[in-house]
Tab-separated table of C-alpha atoms and ligand atoms in Angstrom:
chain	number	residue	atom	x	y	z
A	255	MET	CA	84.349	126.144	115.129
A	256	ALA	CA	81.552	123.685	114.654
A	257	THR	CA	81.999	120.046	114.428
A	258	LYS	CA	81.545	117.229	113.657
A	259	THR	CA	82.202	113.485	114.071
A	260	TYR	CA	82.424	111.068	111.604
A	261	PHE	CA	83.138	106.922	111.999
A	262	SER	CA	85.762	106.373	108.644
A	263	CYS	CA	86.770	103.166	107.768
A	264	GLN	CA	90.304	102.635	107.925
A	265	ASN	CA	89.741	100.074	105.039
A	266	CYS	CA	87.688	101.366	102.204
A	267	GLY	CA	87.316	105.785	103.695
A	268	TYR	CA	83.749	104.574	104.016
A	269	GLN	CA	81.680	107.577	106.189
A	270	SER	CA	78.829	107.353	109.328
A	271	PRO	CA	78.075	108.868	112.009
A	272	LYS	CA	77.432	106.427	113.964
A	273	TRP	CA	79.916	103.356	114.952
A	274	LEU	CA	79.522	99.745	113.005
A	275	GLY	CA	81.860	96.405	114.183
A	276	ARG	CA	82.164	96.141	110.276
A	277	CYS	CA	81.736	98.714	107.594
A	278	PRO	CA	79.162	97.824	105.294
A	279	GLU	CA	81.065	99.420	102.136
A	280	CYS	CA	84.101	96.494	102.043
A	281	ALA	CA	82.726	94.406	104.965
A	282	GLU	CA	86.041	94.490	107.204
A	283	TRP	CA	85.673	94.164	110.634
A	284	ASN	CA	85.997	96.959	113.405
A	285	SER	CA	87.870	99.627	111.477
A	286	MET	CA	85.735	102.329	111.983
A	287	ALA	CA	87.727	104.335	113.529
A	288	GLU	CA	86.647	108.344	115.127
A	289	GLU	CA	87.680	111.464	112.745
A	290	ILE	CA	86.029	114.694	113.741
A	291	PHE	CA	85.639	117.359	111.235
A	292	SER	CA	85.117	120.604	111.259
A	293	ASN	CA	82.165	122.180	108.955
A	294	ASN	CA	84.239	124.759	107.091
A	295	GLN	CA	88.231	123.371	105.899
A	296	PRO	CA	88.847	123.197	103.044
A	297	VAL	CA	88.933	120.246	100.879
A	298	ARG	CA	92.768	120.823	99.232
A	299	GLY	CA	93.171	118.199	97.546
A	300	LYS	CA	89.758	118.562	94.927
A	301	SER	CA	90.440	121.925	94.691
A	302	ILE	CA	94.790	120.860	93.335
A	303	ILE	CA	93.193	118.211	91.358
A	304	SER	CA	90.642	119.811	89.931
A	305	ASP	CA	93.076	122.382	88.886
A	306	MET	CA	94.982	120.748	86.836
A	307	VAL	CA	92.019	119.182	85.190
A	308	SER	CA	92.430	121.127	81.035
A	309	VAL	CA	89.000	122.245	80.231
A	310	ASP	CA	89.563	121.367	76.389
A	311	SER	CA	86.805	120.117	75.284
A	312	PRO	CA	85.701	116.344	73.482
A	313	GLN	CA	88.191	115.826	71.289
A	314	ARG	CA	88.289	112.554	68.488
A	315	LEU	CA	89.675	109.345	69.402
A	316	SER	CA	91.419	108.982	66.054
A	317	GLU	CA	92.788	112.550	65.906
A	318	ILE	CA	94.406	112.007	70.040
A	319	ARG	CA	98.041	111.655	68.829
A	320	THR	CA	99.539	109.615	71.092
A	321	LYS	CA	103.341	109.553	73.055
A	322	ASP	CA	105.472	107.106	74.583
A	323	PRO	CA	105.205	107.648	78.871
A	324	LEU	CA	109.618	109.532	79.371
A	325	ARG	CA	110.278	105.964	81.659
A	326	THR	CA	113.113	106.253	83.334
A	327	PRO	CA	115.090	103.078	84.100
A	328	THR	CA	115.932	102.617	87.955
A	329	LYS	CA	118.640	100.175	86.601
A	330	ILE	CA	117.861	97.809	89.281
A	331	GLY	CA	116.604	95.625	86.835
A	332	GLU	CA	113.888	93.306	88.832
A	333	LEU	CA	112.428	96.563	90.175
A	334	ASP	CA	112.717	98.111	86.529
A	335	ARG	CA	110.058	94.503	85.569
A	336	VAL	CA	108.057	94.629	87.658
A	337	LEU	CA	107.277	98.743	86.875
A	338	GLY	CA	107.448	97.711	83.162
A	339	GLY	CA	110.438	99.016	82.472
A	340	GLY	CA	111.417	101.777	84.955
A	341	LEU	CA	109.389	104.688	86.549
A	342	VAL	CA	107.592	106.728	83.931
A	343	LYS	CA	107.467	110.765	84.194
A	344	GLY	CA	104.840	112.304	87.085
A	345	SER	CA	103.556	109.009	88.186
A	346	VAL	CA	102.827	107.996	91.302
A	347	VAL	CA	103.813	103.883	92.604
A	348	LEU	CA	102.627	103.102	96.097
A	349	ILE	CA	105.313	100.781	97.951
A	350	GLY	CA	103.264	98.455	99.661
A	351	GLY	CA	104.895	96.542	102.335
A	352	GLU	CA	105.194	95.303	105.767
A	353	PRO	CA	107.315	96.799	108.460
A	354	GLY	CA	110.759	95.763	108.959
A	355	ILE	CA	110.166	94.090	104.605
A	356	GLY	CA	113.292	96.407	103.211
A	357	LYS	CA	111.191	99.239	101.588
A	358	SER	CA	113.336	101.639	102.966
A	359	THR	CA	115.909	99.932	101.453
A	360	LEU	CA	114.577	99.615	98.476
A	361	MET	CA	114.107	103.047	97.924
A	362	LEU	CA	117.386	105.060	99.432
A	363	GLN	CA	118.831	102.255	97.209
A	364	ALA	CA	116.450	103.396	93.828
A	365	SER	CA	117.469	106.833	95.147
A	366	GLU	CA	120.599	106.352	94.515
A	367	ILE	CA	121.302	105.007	91.576
A	368	ILE	CA	118.926	107.487	89.726
A	369	SER	CA	120.989	110.320	91.837
A	370	ARG	CA	123.996	109.873	90.128
A	371	GLU	CA	121.732	111.226	86.694
A	372	ARG	CA	118.831	113.228	88.301
A	373	LYS	CA	117.749	115.324	91.015
A	374	VAL	CA	116.361	112.922	93.719
A	375	LEU	CA	114.923	113.881	97.157
A	376	TYR	CA	113.730	110.993	100.296
A	377	VAL	CA	111.747	112.448	102.763
A	378	SER	CA	111.444	110.677	105.774
A	379	GLY	CA	109.444	111.016	108.312
A	380	GLU	CA	110.030	107.596	110.448
A	381	GLU	CA	114.220	108.030	110.310
A	382	SER	CA	116.466	110.992	111.512
A	383	LEU	CA	118.894	111.545	108.491
A	384	ASN	CA	121.689	110.428	111.171
A	385	GLN	CA	120.071	107.398	110.806
A	386	ILE	CA	118.912	106.980	106.869
A	387	LYS	CA	123.119	108.368	106.597
A	388	LEU	CA	124.523	105.515	108.533
A	389	ARG	CA	121.584	103.199	106.187
A	390	ALA	CA	123.404	104.875	102.609
A	391	GLU	CA	126.458	104.624	104.157
A	392	ARG	CA	126.150	100.630	104.517
A	393	LEU	CA	124.366	100.554	101.605
A	394	GLY	CA	127.471	102.243	100.028
A	395	THR	CA	126.051	104.936	98.827
A	396	SER	CA	127.356	108.716	98.105
A	397	SER	CA	125.429	109.852	95.849
A	398	ASN	CA	125.735	114.314	95.474
A	399	ASN	CA	122.375	114.796	94.078
A	400	LEU	CA	120.410	112.900	96.618
A	401	TYR	CA	118.870	115.623	98.910
A	402	LEU	CA	117.191	114.142	102.798
A	403	VAL	CA	114.428	115.520	104.382
A	404	ASN	CA	112.664	115.024	107.751
A	405	GLU	CA	109.704	115.692	107.645
A	406	THR	CA	105.762	115.052	108.130
A	407	ASN	CA	104.038	118.230	107.313
A	408	ILE	CA	103.216	117.943	103.657
A	409	ASP	CA	103.206	121.800	103.057
A	410	ARG	CA	106.505	121.883	103.802
A	411	ILE	CA	106.746	118.516	101.404
A	412	ILE	CA	105.687	120.523	98.642
A	413	ASP	CA	107.080	123.970	99.669
A	414	TYR	CA	110.887	121.528	99.297
A	415	ILE	CA	109.045	119.391	96.514
A	416	LYS	CA	108.269	122.977	93.991
A	417	SER	CA	112.292	124.981	95.068
A	418	LEU	CA	113.664	121.982	95.258
A	419	LYS	CA	111.948	120.319	91.803
A	420	PRO	CA	113.978	116.901	91.596
A	421	ASP	CA	113.434	114.301	89.339
A	422	LEU	CA	111.732	112.242	91.797
A	423	VAL	CA	110.440	111.994	95.081
A	424	VAL	CA	110.499	109.633	97.909
A	425	ILE	CA	107.532	109.555	100.693
A	426	ASP	CA	108.532	107.017	103.474
A	427	SER	CA	106.224	107.301	104.690
A	428	ILE	CA	101.841	107.833	103.294
A	429	GLN	CA	101.219	107.065	107.558
A	430	ILE	CA	103.407	109.398	109.525
A	431	VAL	CA	102.215	112.186	107.072
A	432	TYR	CA	99.429	114.798	107.663
A	433	SER	CA	98.318	118.375	106.887
A	434	PRO	CA	97.403	121.046	109.765
A	435	GLU	CA	94.322	121.243	108.730
A	436	PHE	CA	93.243	118.323	109.345
A	437	SER	CA	92.494	117.863	113.457
A	438	GLN	CA	92.688	113.867	112.506
A	439	THR	CA	95.935	112.050	112.963
A	440	ALA	CA	98.203	111.366	110.518
A	441	GLY	CA	98.227	107.669	109.712
A	442	THR	CA	93.595	108.548	109.752
A	443	VAL	CA	91.910	108.356	105.575
A	444	THR	CA	91.158	111.788	106.192
A	445	GLN	CA	94.973	112.001	106.684
A	446	ILE	CA	96.180	109.804	104.004
A	447	LYS	CA	93.489	110.263	101.654
A	448	GLU	CA	94.394	114.199	101.572
A	449	SER	CA	98.142	113.538	101.982
A	450	ALA	CA	98.270	111.047	98.965
A	451	GLY	CA	95.569	113.758	96.922
A	452	CYS	CA	98.017	117.250	96.920
A	453	LEU	CA	101.082	114.629	95.747
A	454	THR	CA	100.097	112.977	93.703
A	455	ALA	CA	97.914	116.186	92.100
A	456	LEU	CA	101.310	117.879	91.851
A	457	ALA	CA	103.704	114.685	90.862
A	458	LYS	CA	100.802	115.138	87.573
A	459	SER	CA	101.326	119.368	87.425
A	460	ILE	CA	105.151	119.675	88.183
A	461	GLY	CA	106.315	115.991	85.985
A	462	VAL	CA	108.204	114.746	89.191
A	463	SER	CA	107.001	111.002	89.990
A	464	LEU	CA	106.708	109.941	92.940
A	465	PHE	CA	107.392	106.582	95.448
A	466	ILE	CA	105.066	106.458	97.754
A	467	ILE	CA	105.923	103.616	100.378
A	468	GLY	CA	102.739	102.086	102.935
A	469	HIS	CA	102.736	100.010	105.626
A	470	ILE	CA	100.667	97.051	105.945
A	471	THR	CA	99.201	95.618	109.137
A	472	LYS	CA	99.566	92.450	110.300
A	473	GLU	CA	95.360	91.940	107.769
A	474	GLY	CA	97.251	92.528	105.312
A	475	PHE	CA	96.219	95.967	104.071
A	476	ILE	CA	97.642	99.544	104.023
A	477	ALA	CA	95.352	101.171	106.011
A	478	GLY	CA	93.092	103.939	103.421
A	479	PRO	CA	94.539	100.720	100.929
A	480	LYS	CA	91.600	101.594	98.445
A	481	ILE	CA	91.902	105.071	98.080
A	482	LEU	CA	95.308	105.148	97.742
A	483	GLU	CA	95.151	102.527	95.543
A	484	HIS	CA	92.370	104.511	93.557
A	485	ILE	CA	95.083	107.917	93.125
A	486	VAL	CA	98.185	106.291	92.144
A	487	ASP	CA	98.757	104.802	88.671
A	488	SER	CA	100.758	101.566	90.226
A	489	VAL	CA	100.429	99.970	93.239
A	490	ILE	CA	103.605	97.808	94.196
A	491	TYR	CA	103.704	94.883	96.973
A	492	PHE	CA	106.901	93.831	98.868
A	493	GLU	CA	106.458	90.687	100.602
A	494	GLY	CA	108.156	87.616	101.837
A	495	GLU	CA	109.207	85.778	105.395
A	496	ARG	CA	111.368	87.696	107.139
A	497	ARG	CA	113.463	85.385	108.946
A	498	SER	CA	114.593	84.642	105.754
A	499	LYS	CA	116.369	86.373	103.116
A	500	LEU	CA	113.897	85.990	100.003
A	501	ARG	CA	111.613	89.051	99.092
A	502	ILE	CA	109.006	89.355	95.718
A	503	LEU	CA	108.663	92.448	94.563
A	504	ARG	CA	104.722	92.533	92.816
A	505	ALA	CA	102.955	94.735	90.277
A	506	ILE	CA	99.080	94.573	91.195
A	507	LYS	CA	97.910	97.088	89.437
A	508	ASN	CA	100.333	99.032	86.951
A	509	ARG	CA	98.778	102.158	84.823
A	510	PHE	CA	102.340	101.659	82.446
A	511	GLY	CA	102.954	98.611	82.260
A	512	PRO	CA	102.311	94.836	82.577
A	513	VAL	CA	100.583	92.839	86.066
A	514	ASP	CA	101.566	90.223	87.620
A	515	GLU	CA	105.309	90.227	87.297
A	516	VAL	CA	107.325	89.859	89.820
A	517	GLY	CA	111.037	90.849	90.916
A	518	ILE	CA	112.966	88.873	92.694
A	519	PHE	CA	115.612	89.733	95.623
A	520	SER	CA	117.945	88.580	98.777
A	521	MET	CA	118.306	90.450	101.512
A	522	SER	CA	122.598	90.813	102.200
A	523	HIS	CA	124.379	93.181	105.396
A	524	ASP	CA	125.438	95.147	102.194
A	525	GLY	CA	121.364	95.565	100.840
A	526	LEU	CA	119.424	93.803	98.673
A	527	LYS	CA	120.544	92.121	95.417
A	528	GLU	CA	118.836	91.129	92.812
A	529	VAL	CA	117.836	87.843	91.614
A	530	LYS	CA	118.718	87.777	87.986
A	531	ASP	CA	117.902	83.771	87.940
A	532	PRO	CA	115.324	82.936	90.725
A	533	SER	CA	114.317	79.266	89.322
A	534	GLY	CA	115.914	76.878	91.601
A	535	ILE	CA	116.566	78.764	94.645
A	536	PHE	CA	113.434	78.374	96.239
A	537	ILE	CA	114.496	74.738	96.058
A	538	SER	CA	116.403	73.295	98.983
A	539	ASP	CA	119.140	70.541	98.967
A	540	ARG	CA	118.513	67.308	100.144
A	541	ASP	CA	120.769	64.529	99.997
A	542	ARG	CA	117.221	61.684	99.859
A	543	PRO	CA	113.676	63.138	99.332
A	544	GLU	CA	111.597	62.635	102.213
A	545	PRO	CA	107.757	62.557	101.960
A	546	GLY	CA	106.327	65.096	101.712
A	547	ILE	CA	107.926	67.220	99.834
A	548	VAL	CA	107.518	68.039	96.245
A	549	ILE	CA	107.996	70.563	93.610
A	550	MET	CA	106.653	71.606	91.032
A	551	ALA	CA	106.657	74.936	88.605
A	552	THR	CA	104.356	77.727	88.775
A	553	ILE	CA	104.423	80.709	87.590
A	554	GLU	CA	104.887	83.839	88.028
A	555	GLY	CA	104.871	87.140	86.122
A	556	THR	CA	106.070	86.410	82.706
A	557	ARG	CA	108.984	84.625	85.025
A	558	PRO	CA	108.854	80.126	85.536
A	559	LEU	CA	109.564	79.318	88.632
A	560	LEU	CA	110.308	76.493	90.540
A	561	VAL	CA	109.642	75.827	93.856
A	562	GLU	CA	108.842	73.410	96.459
A	563	VAL	CA	105.680	72.303	97.842
A	564	GLN	CA	105.886	70.857	101.064
A	565	ALA	CA	102.832	69.353	103.368
A	566	LEU	CA	102.908	67.421	107.030
A	567	ALA	CA	100.275	65.183	107.649
A	568	ALA	CA	100.503	64.306	111.824
A	569	PRO	CA	98.387	62.355	113.733
A	570	SER	CA	96.401	64.741	115.807
A	571	ASN	CA	96.675	64.070	119.298
A	572	PHE	CA	93.421	66.316	120.531
A	573	GLY	CA	89.830	65.773	119.079
A	574	MET	CA	90.392	69.113	116.912
A	575	PRO	CA	91.909	68.955	114.260
A	576	ARG	CA	94.025	71.882	112.458
A	577	GLN	CA	94.408	72.273	108.727
A	578	ARG	CA	96.891	75.152	107.806
A	579	SER	CA	98.627	77.031	104.950
A	580	MET	CA	101.226	79.157	104.783
A	581	GLY	CA	101.521	81.079	100.404
A	582	PHE	CA	99.333	78.609	99.460
A	583	ASP	CA	94.797	79.594	99.772
A	584	PHE	CA	93.295	78.068	101.957
A	585	ASN	CA	90.154	77.669	100.718
A	586	ARG	CA	91.714	75.326	98.127
A	587	MET	CA	93.778	73.282	100.871
A	588	ALA	CA	90.441	72.398	102.320
A	589	LEU	CA	88.362	72.138	99.310
A	590	LEU	CA	92.016	69.423	97.862
A	591	ILE	CA	91.191	67.700	100.726
A	592	ALA	CA	87.741	66.868	100.643
A	593	MET	CA	88.382	65.887	97.352
A	594	ILE	CA	92.308	63.364	98.247
A	595	GLU	CA	89.589	61.921	101.128
A	596	LYS	CA	86.913	61.009	98.517
A	597	SER	CA	89.582	59.319	96.125
A	598	MET	CA	91.778	58.021	97.273
A	599	GLY	CA	89.852	57.064	99.981
A	600	LEU	CA	91.666	58.086	103.292
A	601	ASN	CA	90.647	58.978	105.641
A	602	LEU	CA	92.615	62.275	106.384
A	603	SER	CA	90.191	63.749	109.317
A	604	ASN	CA	92.199	62.736	112.611
A	605	HIS	CA	95.514	63.691	110.759
A	606	ASP	CA	96.700	67.837	111.369
A	607	LEU	CA	97.891	69.247	108.103
A	608	PHE	CA	99.473	72.123	106.761
A	609	VAL	CA	100.838	73.057	103.999
A	610	ASN	CA	103.835	75.169	103.145
A	611	ILE	CA	105.435	76.743	99.814
A	612	ALA	CA	108.976	76.781	101.012
A	613	GLY	CA	110.701	80.747	100.953
A	614	GLY	CA	107.958	82.746	102.401
A	615	VAL	CA	106.556	82.672	98.107
A	616	LYS	CA	102.897	82.327	97.285
A	617	VAL	CA	101.360	80.491	94.819
A	618	ASN	CA	98.252	81.004	94.080
A	619	GLU	CA	97.754	79.286	89.936
A	620	THR	CA	95.195	76.191	89.765
A	621	ALA	CA	98.544	74.723	88.134
A	622	SER	CA	99.611	73.456	91.934
A	623	ASP	CA	96.774	71.398	92.664
A	624	LEU	CA	98.634	68.233	91.652
A	625	ALA	CA	101.957	69.404	93.344
A	626	VAL	CA	99.806	70.004	96.414
A	627	SER	CA	97.690	66.818	96.632
A	628	VAL	CA	100.668	64.254	96.355
A	629	ALA	CA	102.532	66.392	98.999
A	630	ILE	CA	99.985	65.583	101.358
A	631	ILE	CA	99.791	62.185	99.895
A	632	SER	CA	103.323	61.580	100.114
A	633	SER	CA	103.828	62.905	103.876
A	634	PHE	CA	100.430	61.397	105.049
A	635	LYS	CA	101.968	57.589	103.693
A	636	GLU	CA	105.500	58.788	105.225
A	637	LYS	CA	106.371	57.710	101.583
A	638	PRO	CA	108.853	59.925	99.068
A	639	VAL	CA	108.624	60.888	95.789
A	640	LYS	CA	111.072	59.812	93.172
A	641	GLU	CA	114.188	61.939	93.053
A	642	GLY	CA	114.597	64.608	89.775
A	643	LEU	CA	110.742	64.316	89.889
A	644	VAL	CA	108.436	68.118	89.291
A	645	ILE	CA	104.617	67.920	89.275
A	646	ILE	CA	102.506	69.676	87.313
A	647	GLY	CA	98.329	70.511	86.761
A	648	GLU	CA	94.674	71.511	87.935
A	649	VAL	CA	93.400	68.751	89.619
A	650	GLY	CA	89.117	69.272	89.520
A	651	LEU	CA	86.462	68.224	92.376
A	652	THR	CA	86.070	64.516	90.513
A	653	SER	CA	89.769	64.324	91.001
A	654	GLU	CA	90.586	64.629	87.180
A	655	VAL	CA	93.919	66.478	86.733
A	656	ARG	CA	92.664	69.572	83.970
A	657	SER	CA	95.091	70.804	81.609
A	658	VAL	CA	97.148	74.036	82.670
A	659	SER	CA	98.009	77.451	81.159
A	660	GLN	CA	102.058	77.737	79.427
A	661	ILE	CA	102.546	74.103	79.960
A	662	GLU	CA	106.413	74.694	77.671
A	663	PRO	CA	107.950	76.491	79.480
A	664	ARG	CA	107.820	75.142	82.980
A	665	ILE	CA	108.907	71.676	81.100
A	666	ASN	CA	111.837	73.465	80.043
A	667	GLU	CA	112.622	75.690	82.977
A	668	ALA	CA	112.857	71.676	85.205
A	669	ARG	CA	115.123	70.953	82.301
A	670	ARG	CA	117.411	74.026	82.646
A	671	LEU	CA	117.951	73.056	86.253
A	672	GLY	CA	117.797	69.371	86.408
A	673	PHE	CA	114.662	67.763	86.936
A	674	LYS	CA	114.218	64.423	85.009
A	675	GLN	CA	110.771	63.572	84.665
A	676	CYS	CA	107.831	65.627	84.541
A	677	ILE	CA	104.523	64.967	85.549
A	678	ILE	CA	101.214	66.401	84.212
A	679	PRO	CA	97.935	66.199	82.267
A	680	ALA	CA	97.250	63.848	80.012
A	681	SER	CA	95.595	65.998	77.677
A	682	ASP	CA	99.521	68.375	77.711
A	683	ALA	CA	101.675	65.815	77.217
A	684	LYS	CA	99.456	64.276	74.032
A	685	GLU	CA	100.127	68.013	72.218
A	686	LEU	CA	103.558	67.621	73.620
A	687	LYS	CA	106.998	66.400	71.226
A	688	PRO	CA	109.064	64.056	73.247
A	689	SER	CA	112.175	65.421	74.797
A	690	SER	CA	115.418	63.115	74.929
A	691	ASN	CA	116.730	64.114	78.692
A	692	MET	CA	112.780	64.450	79.606
A	693	GLU	CA	110.236	62.392	80.013
A	694	LEU	CA	106.970	63.359	79.887
A	695	ILE	CA	103.947	60.996	82.049
A	696	GLY	CA	100.559	62.461	81.049
A	697	VAL	CA	97.796	61.530	83.686
A	698	ASN	CA	93.703	62.158	83.900
A	699	ASN	CA	93.800	61.846	88.146
A	700	LEU	CA	95.399	62.007	91.188
A	701	ARG	CA	95.355	57.612	91.484
A	702	GLU	CA	97.575	57.532	88.943
A	703	ALA	CA	99.919	60.553	89.926
A	704	VAL	CA	99.898	59.102	93.420
A	705	GLN	CA	100.926	55.864	91.217
A	706	TYR	CA	103.825	57.015	89.390
A	707	ALA	CA	105.283	59.292	92.140
A	708	LEU	CA	105.073	57.205	94.763
A	709	THR	CA	106.923	54.235	93.903
A	710	ASN	CA	110.416	53.544	94.555
A	711	ASN	CA	112.632	53.701	91.924
B	12	LIG	P1	113.819	99.072	106.030
B	12	LIG	O1	113.289	98.755	104.547
B	12	LIG	O2	113.904	100.094	107.599
B	12	LIG	O3	112.158	97.495	106.388
B	12	LIG	P2	110.852	98.869	105.924
B	12	LIG	O4	111.170	100.450	105.669
B	12	LIG	O5	110.325	98.267	105.450
B	12	LIG	O6	109.905	98.810	107.509
B	12	LIG	O7	114.071	97.041	106.355
B	12	LIG	C1	114.396	96.833	107.491
B	12	LIG	C2	115.668	95.366	107.896
B	12	LIG	O8	116.427	95.037	106.758
B	12	LIG	C3	115.972	95.619	109.323
B	12	LIG	O9	115.348	94.265	110.293
B	12	LIG	C4	117.311	95.378	109.019
B	12	LIG	C5	117.843	94.316	107.653
B	12	LIG	N1	118.359	95.159	106.499
B	12	LIG	C6	119.423	94.268	106.261
B	12	LIG	O10	119.187	92.751	106.335
B	12	LIG	N2	120.866	94.369	105.209
B	12	LIG	C7	120.990	96.078	104.700
B	12	LIG	O11	121.802	96.658	103.811
B	12	LIG	C8	119.921	97.014	104.918
B	12	LIG	C9	119.860	98.501	105.163
B	12	LIG	C10	118.707	97.184	106.710
B	13	LIG	MG1	110.984	102.016	106.858
């Protein structure tokens, strides 16, 4: 049998006859891996997909009757929120996350709840049935309609699905599923593409919903993520720090619902528990205010969330000061540091600077600029910010404070959690009515914010 060797990018699937240090398609370094193809290998994923494409002639948009997708709530509120109200019949959802974050636990819990009313098949290639049973007992699950199988061969998995006809299938995980018709090992782009393609085509043709678990490597990508993201209907990431109990479920693609919506869980000894009122959970209780700590109100999806920004500025011992950020964009941090130096006349260059968002949360919005900047200055000057104060605002390069979206829900949330004062952009403050139990301090620039926040009560 004639064979050919290709190098496939494990990130995006780009193929090249030669090895390359950097993928020309997605610019990922060191992602090319050797894969051997025989000339007469069938491309089955494609044929299954073409079978199910209807040959109807084009229709007028106005003549197409819409119907709402059939949704089954998983009854795990935080998961349903991220899915857009429940699991859609025939839809394929990719659950990505680092190993050990709790993907299997969440899926087993969801499977159990769904199996009280429908048939569920849990395909695990990673853990033995015995291990899963032990875990299920720990989670208190004992449903009669939950089927488990330990299998990694895609053909047999498809046979099981066809004969059992479940309403939901969980594949744990896609990286260990393989097709015997391809010589590549499980986990390579070819195998992942083939398995996910076949499973997706099957799900669509027989109307079974599918959860596919995919591991993300430390660098933050699932092997073959780009291909998987295109194949599946929804992509959900499970994030959090392994040491902390909090876990965040985040939709980054959703054909049947909103993106950017998050679900929040806490990992306990008997499984994941929903955190229904998450605001405030990321803030630690302190007896007295400490330098470098600032509370800000961010928006996650549609939900306001109070988070704690921590900054540490410490004189660096070596000639090379370090800068690190966790949960906040590093480039944005570097930009804010340069802006602080210039506008406040501070020399931060001989200090190590660290920014961290407590509890493993990631804050991606510019509305957190002001809180991060004040936190850095507060640590540098070793002066805590006032107690009961929340800081919200975007900061421009000339240190002007710019307005942010959805200011009212943020302020309301801060008020609800007992905060008394809120520093906000002056332009937003002008449009808001004064409120009796929340003092709003409108600021035009960073200097005004620092002056107010770091002055003793
Ligand atoms: P797991 O779901 O196996 O992670 P993944 O499938 O993403 O690799 O979760 C593993 C971790 O969760 C493991 O370190 C143990 C912990 N855990 C609990 O703390 N409580 C529980 O009830 C369960 C089932 C797991
Ligand atoms: Mg697992």
